[in-house]
PDB file of C-alpha atoms and ligand atoms in Angstrom:
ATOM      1  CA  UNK A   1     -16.175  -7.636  -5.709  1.00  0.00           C
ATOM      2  CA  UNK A   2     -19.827  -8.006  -6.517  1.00  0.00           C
ATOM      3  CA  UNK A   3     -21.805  -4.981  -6.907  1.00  0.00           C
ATOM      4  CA  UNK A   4     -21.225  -1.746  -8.791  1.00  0.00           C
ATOM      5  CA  UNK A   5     -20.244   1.388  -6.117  1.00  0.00           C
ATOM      6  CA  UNK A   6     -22.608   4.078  -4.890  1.00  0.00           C
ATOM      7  CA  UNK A   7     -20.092   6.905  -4.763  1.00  0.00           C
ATOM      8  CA  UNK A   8     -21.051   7.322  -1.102  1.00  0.00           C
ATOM      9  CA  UNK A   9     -19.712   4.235   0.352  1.00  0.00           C
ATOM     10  CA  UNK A  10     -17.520   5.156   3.243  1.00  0.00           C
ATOM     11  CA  UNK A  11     -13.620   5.324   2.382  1.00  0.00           C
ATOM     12  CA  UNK A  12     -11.153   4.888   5.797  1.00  0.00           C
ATOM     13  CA  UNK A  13      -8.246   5.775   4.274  1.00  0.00           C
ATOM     14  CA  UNK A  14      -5.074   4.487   6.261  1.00  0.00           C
ATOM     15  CA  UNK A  15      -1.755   6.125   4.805  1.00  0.00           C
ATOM     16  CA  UNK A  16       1.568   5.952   5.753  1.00  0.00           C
ATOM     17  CA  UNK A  17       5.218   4.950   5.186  1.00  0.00           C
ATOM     18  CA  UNK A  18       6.538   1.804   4.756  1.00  0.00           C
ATOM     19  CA  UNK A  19       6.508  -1.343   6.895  1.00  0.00           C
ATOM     20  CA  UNK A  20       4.575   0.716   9.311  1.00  0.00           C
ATOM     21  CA  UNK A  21       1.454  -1.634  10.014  1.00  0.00           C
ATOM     22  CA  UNK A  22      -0.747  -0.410   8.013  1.00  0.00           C
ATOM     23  CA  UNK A  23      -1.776  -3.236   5.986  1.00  0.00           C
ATOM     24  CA  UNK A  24      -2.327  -5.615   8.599  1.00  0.00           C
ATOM     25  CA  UNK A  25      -4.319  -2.815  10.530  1.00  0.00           C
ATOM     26  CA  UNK A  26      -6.156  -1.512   7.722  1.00  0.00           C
ATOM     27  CA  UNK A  27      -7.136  -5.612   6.866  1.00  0.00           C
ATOM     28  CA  UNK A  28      -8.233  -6.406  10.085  1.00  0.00           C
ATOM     29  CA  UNK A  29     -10.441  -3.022  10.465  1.00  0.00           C
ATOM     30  CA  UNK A  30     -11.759  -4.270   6.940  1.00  0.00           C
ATOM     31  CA  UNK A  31     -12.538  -7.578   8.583  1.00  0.00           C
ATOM     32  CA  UNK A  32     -14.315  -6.020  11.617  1.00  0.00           C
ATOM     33  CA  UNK A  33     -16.240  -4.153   9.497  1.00  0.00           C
ATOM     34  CA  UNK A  34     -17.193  -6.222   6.649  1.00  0.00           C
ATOM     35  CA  UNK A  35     -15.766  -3.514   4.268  1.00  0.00           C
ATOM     36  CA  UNK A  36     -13.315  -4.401   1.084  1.00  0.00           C
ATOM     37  CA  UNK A  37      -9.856  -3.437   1.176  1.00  0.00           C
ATOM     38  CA  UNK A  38      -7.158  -2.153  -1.261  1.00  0.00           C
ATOM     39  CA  UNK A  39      -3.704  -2.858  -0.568  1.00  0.00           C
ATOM     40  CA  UNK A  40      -2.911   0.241  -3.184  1.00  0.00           C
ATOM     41  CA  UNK A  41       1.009  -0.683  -2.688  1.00  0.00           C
ATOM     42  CA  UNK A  42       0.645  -4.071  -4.103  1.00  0.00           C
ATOM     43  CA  UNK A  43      -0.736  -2.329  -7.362  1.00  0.00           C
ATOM     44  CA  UNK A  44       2.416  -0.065  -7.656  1.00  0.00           C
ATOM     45  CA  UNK A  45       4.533  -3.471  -6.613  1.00  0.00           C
ATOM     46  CA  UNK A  46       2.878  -5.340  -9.276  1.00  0.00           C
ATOM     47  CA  UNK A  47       3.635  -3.272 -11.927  1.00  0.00           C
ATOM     48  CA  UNK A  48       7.218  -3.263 -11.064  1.00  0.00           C
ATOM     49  CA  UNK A  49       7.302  -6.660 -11.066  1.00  0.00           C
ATOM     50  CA  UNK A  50       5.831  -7.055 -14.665  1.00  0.00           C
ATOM     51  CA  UNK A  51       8.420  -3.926 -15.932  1.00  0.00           C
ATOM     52  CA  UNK A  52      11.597  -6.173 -14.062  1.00  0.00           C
ATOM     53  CA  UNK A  53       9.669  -8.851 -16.033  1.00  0.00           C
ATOM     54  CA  UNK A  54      10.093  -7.556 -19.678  1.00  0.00           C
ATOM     55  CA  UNK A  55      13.225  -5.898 -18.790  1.00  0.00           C
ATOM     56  CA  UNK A  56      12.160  -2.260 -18.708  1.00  0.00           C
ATOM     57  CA  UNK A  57      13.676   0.626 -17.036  1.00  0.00           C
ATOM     58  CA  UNK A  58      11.846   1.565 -13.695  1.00  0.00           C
ATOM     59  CA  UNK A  59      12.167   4.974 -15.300  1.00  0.00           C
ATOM     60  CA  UNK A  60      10.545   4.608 -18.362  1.00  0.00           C
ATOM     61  CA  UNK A  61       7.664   6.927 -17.336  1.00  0.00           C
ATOM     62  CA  UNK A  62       5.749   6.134 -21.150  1.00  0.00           C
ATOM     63  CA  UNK A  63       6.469   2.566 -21.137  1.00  0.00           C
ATOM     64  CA  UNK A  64       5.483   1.927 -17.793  1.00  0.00           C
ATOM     65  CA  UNK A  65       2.269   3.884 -17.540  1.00  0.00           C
ATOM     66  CA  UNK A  66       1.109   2.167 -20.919  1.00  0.00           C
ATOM     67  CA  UNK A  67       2.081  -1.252 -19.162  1.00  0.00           C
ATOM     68  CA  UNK A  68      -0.472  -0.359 -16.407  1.00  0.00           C
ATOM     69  CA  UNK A  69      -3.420  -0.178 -18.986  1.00  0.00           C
ATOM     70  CA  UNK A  70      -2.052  -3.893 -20.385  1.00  0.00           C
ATOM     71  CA  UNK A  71      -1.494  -5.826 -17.309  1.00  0.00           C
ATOM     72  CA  UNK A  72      -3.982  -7.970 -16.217  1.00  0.00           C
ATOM     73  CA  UNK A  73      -4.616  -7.923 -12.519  1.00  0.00           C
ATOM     74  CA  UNK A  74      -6.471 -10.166 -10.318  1.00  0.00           C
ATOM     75  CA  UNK A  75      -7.178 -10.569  -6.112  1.00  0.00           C
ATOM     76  CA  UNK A  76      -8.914 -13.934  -5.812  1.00  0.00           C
ATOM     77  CA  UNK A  77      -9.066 -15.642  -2.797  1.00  0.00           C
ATOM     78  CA  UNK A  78      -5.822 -14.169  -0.959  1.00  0.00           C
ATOM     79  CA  UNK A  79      -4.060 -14.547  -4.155  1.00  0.00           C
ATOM     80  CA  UNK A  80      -2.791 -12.238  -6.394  1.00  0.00           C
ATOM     81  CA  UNK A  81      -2.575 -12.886 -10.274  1.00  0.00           C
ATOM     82  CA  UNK A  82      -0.038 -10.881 -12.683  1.00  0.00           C
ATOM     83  CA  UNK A  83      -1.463 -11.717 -16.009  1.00  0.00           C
ATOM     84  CA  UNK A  84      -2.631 -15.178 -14.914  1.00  0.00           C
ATOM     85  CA  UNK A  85       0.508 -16.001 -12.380  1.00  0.00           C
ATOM     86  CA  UNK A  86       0.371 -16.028  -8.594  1.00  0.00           C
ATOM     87  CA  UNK A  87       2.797 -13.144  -7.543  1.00  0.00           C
ATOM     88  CA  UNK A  88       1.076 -12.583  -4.022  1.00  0.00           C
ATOM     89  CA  UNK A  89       5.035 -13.882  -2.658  1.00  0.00           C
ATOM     90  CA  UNK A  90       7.085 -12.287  -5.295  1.00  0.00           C
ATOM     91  CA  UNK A  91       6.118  -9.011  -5.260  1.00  0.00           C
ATOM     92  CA  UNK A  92       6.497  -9.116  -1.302  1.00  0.00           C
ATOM     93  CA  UNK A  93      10.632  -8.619  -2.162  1.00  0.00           C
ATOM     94  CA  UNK A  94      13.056  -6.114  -1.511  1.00  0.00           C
ATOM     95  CA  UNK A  95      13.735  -5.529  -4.993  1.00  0.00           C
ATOM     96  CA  UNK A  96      10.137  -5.220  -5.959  1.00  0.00           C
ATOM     97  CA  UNK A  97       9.584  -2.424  -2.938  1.00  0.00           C
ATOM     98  CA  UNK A  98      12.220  -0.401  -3.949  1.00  0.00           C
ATOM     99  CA  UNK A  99      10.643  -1.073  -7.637  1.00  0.00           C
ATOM    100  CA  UNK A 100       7.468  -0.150  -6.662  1.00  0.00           C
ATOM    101  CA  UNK A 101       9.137   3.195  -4.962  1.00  0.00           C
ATOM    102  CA  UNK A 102      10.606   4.148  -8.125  1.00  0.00           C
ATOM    103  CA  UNK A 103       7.881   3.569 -10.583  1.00  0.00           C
ATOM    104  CA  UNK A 104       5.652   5.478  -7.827  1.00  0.00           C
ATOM    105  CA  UNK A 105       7.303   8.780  -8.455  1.00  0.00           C
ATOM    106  CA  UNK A 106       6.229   9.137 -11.985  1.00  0.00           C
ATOM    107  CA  UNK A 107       3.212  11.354 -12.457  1.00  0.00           C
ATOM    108  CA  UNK A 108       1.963   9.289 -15.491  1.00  0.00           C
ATOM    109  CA  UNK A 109       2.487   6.061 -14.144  1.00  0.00           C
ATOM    110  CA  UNK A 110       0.311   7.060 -10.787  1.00  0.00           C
ATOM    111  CA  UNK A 111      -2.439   8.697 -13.021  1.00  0.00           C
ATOM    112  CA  UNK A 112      -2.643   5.266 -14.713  1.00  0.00           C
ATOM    113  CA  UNK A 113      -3.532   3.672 -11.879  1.00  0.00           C
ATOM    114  CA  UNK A 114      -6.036   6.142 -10.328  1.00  0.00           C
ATOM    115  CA  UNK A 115      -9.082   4.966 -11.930  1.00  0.00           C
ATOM    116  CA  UNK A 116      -8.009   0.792 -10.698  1.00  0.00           C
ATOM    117  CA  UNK A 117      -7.771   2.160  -7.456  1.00  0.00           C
ATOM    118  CA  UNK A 118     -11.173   3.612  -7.388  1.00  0.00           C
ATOM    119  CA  UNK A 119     -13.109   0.528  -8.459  1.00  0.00           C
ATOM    120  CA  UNK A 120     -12.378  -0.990  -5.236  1.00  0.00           C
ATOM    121  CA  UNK A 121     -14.843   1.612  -3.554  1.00  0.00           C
ATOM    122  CA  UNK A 122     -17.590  -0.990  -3.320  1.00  0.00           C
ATOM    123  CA  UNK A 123     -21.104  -1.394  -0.879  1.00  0.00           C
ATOM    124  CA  UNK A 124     -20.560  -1.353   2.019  1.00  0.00           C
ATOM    125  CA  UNK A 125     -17.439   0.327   2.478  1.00  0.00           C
ATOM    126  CA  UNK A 126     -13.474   0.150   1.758  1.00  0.00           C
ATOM    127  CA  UNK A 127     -10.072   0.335   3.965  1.00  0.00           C
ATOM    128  CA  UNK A 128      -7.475   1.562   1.671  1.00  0.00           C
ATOM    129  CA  UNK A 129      -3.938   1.550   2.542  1.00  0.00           C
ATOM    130  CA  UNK A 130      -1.252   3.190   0.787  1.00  0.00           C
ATOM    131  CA  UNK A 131       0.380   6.746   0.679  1.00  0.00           C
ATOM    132  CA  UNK A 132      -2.019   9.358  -0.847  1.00  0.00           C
ATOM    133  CA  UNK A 133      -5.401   7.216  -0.399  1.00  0.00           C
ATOM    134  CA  UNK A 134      -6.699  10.611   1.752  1.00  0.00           C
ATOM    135  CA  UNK A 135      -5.019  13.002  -0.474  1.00  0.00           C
ATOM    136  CA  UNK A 136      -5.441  12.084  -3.904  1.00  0.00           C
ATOM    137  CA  UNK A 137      -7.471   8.865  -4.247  1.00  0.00           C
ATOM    138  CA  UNK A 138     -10.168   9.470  -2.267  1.00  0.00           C
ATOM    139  CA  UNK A 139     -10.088  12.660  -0.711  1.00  0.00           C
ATOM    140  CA  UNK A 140     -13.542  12.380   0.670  1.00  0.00           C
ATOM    141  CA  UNK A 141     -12.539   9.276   3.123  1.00  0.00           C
ATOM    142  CA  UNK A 142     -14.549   9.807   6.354  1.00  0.00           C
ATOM    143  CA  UNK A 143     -11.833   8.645   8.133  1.00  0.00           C
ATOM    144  CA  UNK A 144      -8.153   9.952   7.385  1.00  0.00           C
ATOM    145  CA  UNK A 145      -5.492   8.179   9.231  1.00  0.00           C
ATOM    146  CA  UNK A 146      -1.417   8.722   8.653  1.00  0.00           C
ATOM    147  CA  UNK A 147      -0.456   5.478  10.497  1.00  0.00           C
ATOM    148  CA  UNK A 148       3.442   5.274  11.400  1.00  0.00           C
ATOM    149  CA  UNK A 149       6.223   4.103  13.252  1.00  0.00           C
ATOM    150  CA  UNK A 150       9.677   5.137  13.902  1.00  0.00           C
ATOM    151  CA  UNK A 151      12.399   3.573  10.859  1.00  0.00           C
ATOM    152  CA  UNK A 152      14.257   1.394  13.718  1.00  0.00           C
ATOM    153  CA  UNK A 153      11.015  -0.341  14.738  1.00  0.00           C
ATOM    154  CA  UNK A 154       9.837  -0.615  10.892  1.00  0.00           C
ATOM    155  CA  UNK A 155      12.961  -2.184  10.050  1.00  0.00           C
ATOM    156  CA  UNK A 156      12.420  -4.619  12.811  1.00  0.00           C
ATOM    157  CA  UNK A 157       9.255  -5.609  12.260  1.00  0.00           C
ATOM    158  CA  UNK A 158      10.114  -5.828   7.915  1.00  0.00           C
ATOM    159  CA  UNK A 159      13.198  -8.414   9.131  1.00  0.00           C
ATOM    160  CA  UNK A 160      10.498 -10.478  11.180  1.00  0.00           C
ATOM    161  CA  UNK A 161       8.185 -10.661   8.697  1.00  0.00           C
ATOM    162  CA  UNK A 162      10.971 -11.684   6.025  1.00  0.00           C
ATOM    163  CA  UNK A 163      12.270 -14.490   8.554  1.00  0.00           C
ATOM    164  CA  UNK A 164       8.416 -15.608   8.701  1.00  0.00           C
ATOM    165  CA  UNK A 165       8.266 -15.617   4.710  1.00  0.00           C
ATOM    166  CA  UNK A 166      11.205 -17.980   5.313  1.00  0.00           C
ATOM    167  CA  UNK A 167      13.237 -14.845   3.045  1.00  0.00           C
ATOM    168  CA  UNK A 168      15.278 -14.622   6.219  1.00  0.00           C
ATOM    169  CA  UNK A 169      18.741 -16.396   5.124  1.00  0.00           C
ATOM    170  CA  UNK A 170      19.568 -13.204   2.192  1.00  0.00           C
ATOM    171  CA  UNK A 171      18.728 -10.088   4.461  1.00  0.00           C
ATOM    172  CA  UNK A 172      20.712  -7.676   6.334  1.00  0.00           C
ATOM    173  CA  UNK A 173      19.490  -5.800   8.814  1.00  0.00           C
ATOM    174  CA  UNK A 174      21.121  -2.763   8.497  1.00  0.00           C
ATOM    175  CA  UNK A 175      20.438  -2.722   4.677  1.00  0.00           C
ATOM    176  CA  UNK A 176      16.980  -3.069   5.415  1.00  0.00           C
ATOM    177  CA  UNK A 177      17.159  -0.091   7.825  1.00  0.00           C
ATOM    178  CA  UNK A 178      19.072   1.893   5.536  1.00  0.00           C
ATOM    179  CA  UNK A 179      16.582   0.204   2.470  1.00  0.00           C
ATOM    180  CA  UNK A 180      13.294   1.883   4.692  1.00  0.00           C
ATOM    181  CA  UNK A 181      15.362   5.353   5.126  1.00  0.00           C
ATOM    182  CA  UNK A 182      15.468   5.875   1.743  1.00  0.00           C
ATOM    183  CA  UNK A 183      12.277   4.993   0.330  1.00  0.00           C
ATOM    184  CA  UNK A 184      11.210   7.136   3.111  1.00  0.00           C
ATOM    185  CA  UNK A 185      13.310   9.694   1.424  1.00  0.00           C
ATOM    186  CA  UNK A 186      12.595   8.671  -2.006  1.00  0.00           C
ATOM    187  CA  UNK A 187       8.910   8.775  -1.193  1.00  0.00           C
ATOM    188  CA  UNK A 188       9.057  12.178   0.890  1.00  0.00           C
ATOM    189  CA  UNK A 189      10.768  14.207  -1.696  1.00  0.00           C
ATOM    190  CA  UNK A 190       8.871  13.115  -4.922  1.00  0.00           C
ATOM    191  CA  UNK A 191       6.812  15.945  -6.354  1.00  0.00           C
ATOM    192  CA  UNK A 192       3.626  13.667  -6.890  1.00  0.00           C
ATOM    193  CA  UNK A 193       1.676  12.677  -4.337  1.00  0.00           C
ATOM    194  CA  UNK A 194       4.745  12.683  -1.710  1.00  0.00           C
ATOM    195  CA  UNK A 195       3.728  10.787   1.403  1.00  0.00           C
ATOM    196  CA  UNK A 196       2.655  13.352   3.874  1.00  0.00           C
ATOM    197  CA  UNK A 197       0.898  12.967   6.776  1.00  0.00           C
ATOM    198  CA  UNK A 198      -2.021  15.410   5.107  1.00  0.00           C
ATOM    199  CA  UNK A 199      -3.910  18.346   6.766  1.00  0.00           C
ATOM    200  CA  UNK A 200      -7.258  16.098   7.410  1.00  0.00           C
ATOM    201  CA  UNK A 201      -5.422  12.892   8.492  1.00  0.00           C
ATOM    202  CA  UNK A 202      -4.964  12.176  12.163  1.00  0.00           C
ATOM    203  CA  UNK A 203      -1.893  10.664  13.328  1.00  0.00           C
ATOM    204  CA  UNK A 204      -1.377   6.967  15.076  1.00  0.00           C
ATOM    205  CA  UNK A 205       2.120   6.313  15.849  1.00  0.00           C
ATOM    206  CA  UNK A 206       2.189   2.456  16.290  1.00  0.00           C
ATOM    207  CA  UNK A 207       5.880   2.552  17.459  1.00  0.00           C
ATOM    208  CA  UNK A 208       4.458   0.995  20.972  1.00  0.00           C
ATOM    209  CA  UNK A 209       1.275   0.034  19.996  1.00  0.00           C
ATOM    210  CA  UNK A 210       0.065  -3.937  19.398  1.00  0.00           C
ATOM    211  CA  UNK A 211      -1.881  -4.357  16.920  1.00  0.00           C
ATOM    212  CA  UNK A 212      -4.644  -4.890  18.731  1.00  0.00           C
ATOM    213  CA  UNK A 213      -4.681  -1.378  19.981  1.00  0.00           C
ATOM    214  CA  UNK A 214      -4.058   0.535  16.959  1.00  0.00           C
ATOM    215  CA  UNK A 215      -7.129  -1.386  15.221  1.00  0.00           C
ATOM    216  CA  UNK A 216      -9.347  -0.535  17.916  1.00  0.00           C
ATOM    217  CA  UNK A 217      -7.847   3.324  17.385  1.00  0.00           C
ATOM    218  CA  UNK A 218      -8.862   3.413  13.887  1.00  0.00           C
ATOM    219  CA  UNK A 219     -12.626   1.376  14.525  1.00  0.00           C
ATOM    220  CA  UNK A 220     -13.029   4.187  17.172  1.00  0.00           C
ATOM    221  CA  UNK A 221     -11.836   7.290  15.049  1.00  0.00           C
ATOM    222  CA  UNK A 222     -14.447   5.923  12.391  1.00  0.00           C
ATOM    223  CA  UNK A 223     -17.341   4.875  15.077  1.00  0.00           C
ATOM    224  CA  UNK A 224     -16.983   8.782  15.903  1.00  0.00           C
ATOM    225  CA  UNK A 225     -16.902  10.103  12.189  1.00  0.00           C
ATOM    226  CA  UNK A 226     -20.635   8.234  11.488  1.00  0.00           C
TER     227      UNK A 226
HETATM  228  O1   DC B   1       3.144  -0.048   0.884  1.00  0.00           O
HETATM  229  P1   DC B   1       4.208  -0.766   0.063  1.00  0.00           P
HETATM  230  O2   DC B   1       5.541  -0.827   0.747  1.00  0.00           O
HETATM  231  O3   DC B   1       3.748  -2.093  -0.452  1.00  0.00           O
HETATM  232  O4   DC B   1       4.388   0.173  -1.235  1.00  0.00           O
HETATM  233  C1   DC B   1       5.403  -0.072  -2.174  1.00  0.00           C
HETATM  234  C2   DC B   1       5.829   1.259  -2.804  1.00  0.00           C
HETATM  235  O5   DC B   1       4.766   1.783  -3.592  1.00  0.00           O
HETATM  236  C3   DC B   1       6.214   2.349  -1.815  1.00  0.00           C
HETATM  237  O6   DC B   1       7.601   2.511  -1.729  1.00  0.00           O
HETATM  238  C4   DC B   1       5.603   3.607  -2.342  1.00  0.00           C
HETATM  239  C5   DC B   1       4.645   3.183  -3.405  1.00  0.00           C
HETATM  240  N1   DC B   1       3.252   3.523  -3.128  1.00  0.00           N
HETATM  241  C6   DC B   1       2.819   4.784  -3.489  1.00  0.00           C
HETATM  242  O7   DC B   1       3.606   5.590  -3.958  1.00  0.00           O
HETATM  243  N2   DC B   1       1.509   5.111  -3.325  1.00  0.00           N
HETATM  244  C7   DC B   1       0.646   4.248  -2.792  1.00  0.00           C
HETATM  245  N3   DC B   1      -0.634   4.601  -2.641  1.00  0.00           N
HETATM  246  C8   DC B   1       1.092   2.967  -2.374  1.00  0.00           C
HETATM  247  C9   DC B   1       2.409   2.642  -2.554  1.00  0.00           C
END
């Protein structure tokens, strides 16, 4: 990222649960538009990663919100560095997800990565995906999207894109079904920034969409909010 942010560059915040698109959809709509993106999950999966790393508990709210402010983080190129290693594979992982979904629900550990998440607001414009990118990070997105799918055709499309990672020979199907329930759950019920569909947001339910078609929903939703 090159330049420091006017405030007013547009936000399209795309939110929703897991495996449910988003990220590919809000990355493409980031392409088409020449705007930066912030994959907001991989921040919460990275941290997990470096807690697993120095054998911390997930619920170590102190210890892991301080490890936030000492990691060093890095996007270059597609890659993504963890204090100078290329992670962008390992933190894909079941057991950094359901990490990630843990650390997620403490308070401190989300306020210590607020301010991270709002450098990526950069000339001309960002696509943020995550869960409370319209609620909490930047609640004055122009374009609020809750993005979703139902759990059968999340879990179908999270075993594809395992089998694709060539991750496919460990995985069970119906543990990865049961897996996206309850983070779903786990995610839902937390008292912090629980993913909601919230009151500005506007719903696209990808369950028989392409991808195709649920980029050009959100490219249109934003065409109309300029
Ligand atoms: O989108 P993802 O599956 O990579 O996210 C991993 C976990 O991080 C997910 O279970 C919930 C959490 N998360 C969050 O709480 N808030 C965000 N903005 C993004 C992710």
């Amino acid at each position: 990222m090159t330049h420091p942010t006017p405030a007013s560059s547009p936000v399209i915040a795309i939110d929703g649960p897991s495996a449910s698109g988003k990220g590919t959809v809000a990355q493409l709509v980031a392409r088409e538009l020449g705007f930066h993106y912030l994959d907001s999950g991989a921040l919460y999966r990275l941290l997990a990663l470096a807690a697993l790393k120095r054998g911390m508990a997930l619920d170590d709210e102190n210890g892991v919100s301080e490890l936030a402010e000492k990691v060093a983080i890095r996007f270059e190129n597609g890659e993504i560095l963890l204090d100078g290693e290329t992670v962008t594979e390992a933190i894909r992982t079941e057991a950094c997800g359901n990490g990630a979904s843990k650390i997620a629900a403490l308070p401190a550990v989300r306020a210590a990565l607020l301010d991270l998440q709002r450098s990526f607001r950069q000339a001309p414009g960002l696509v943020a995906d995550g869960r409370d990118m319209g609620s909490v990070v930047f609640p004055d997105a122009v374009v609020k999207v809750f993005l979703t799918a139902s759990a059968e055709i999340r879990a179908e499309r999270r075993v594809k894109q395992l089998m694709e990672k060539g991750m496919g020979d460990s995985i069970s199907p119906l543990q990865i079904l049961q897996d996206i329930r309850s983070r779903d759950e786990r995610d839902s019920a937390r008292s912090v920034a629980p993913l909601q569909q919230c009151a500005d947001a506007s719903l696209l339910d990808t369950s028989a969409l392409s991808i195709d078609a649920a980029v050009a929903a959100v490219l249109e939703r934003y065409r109309a909010a300029c």
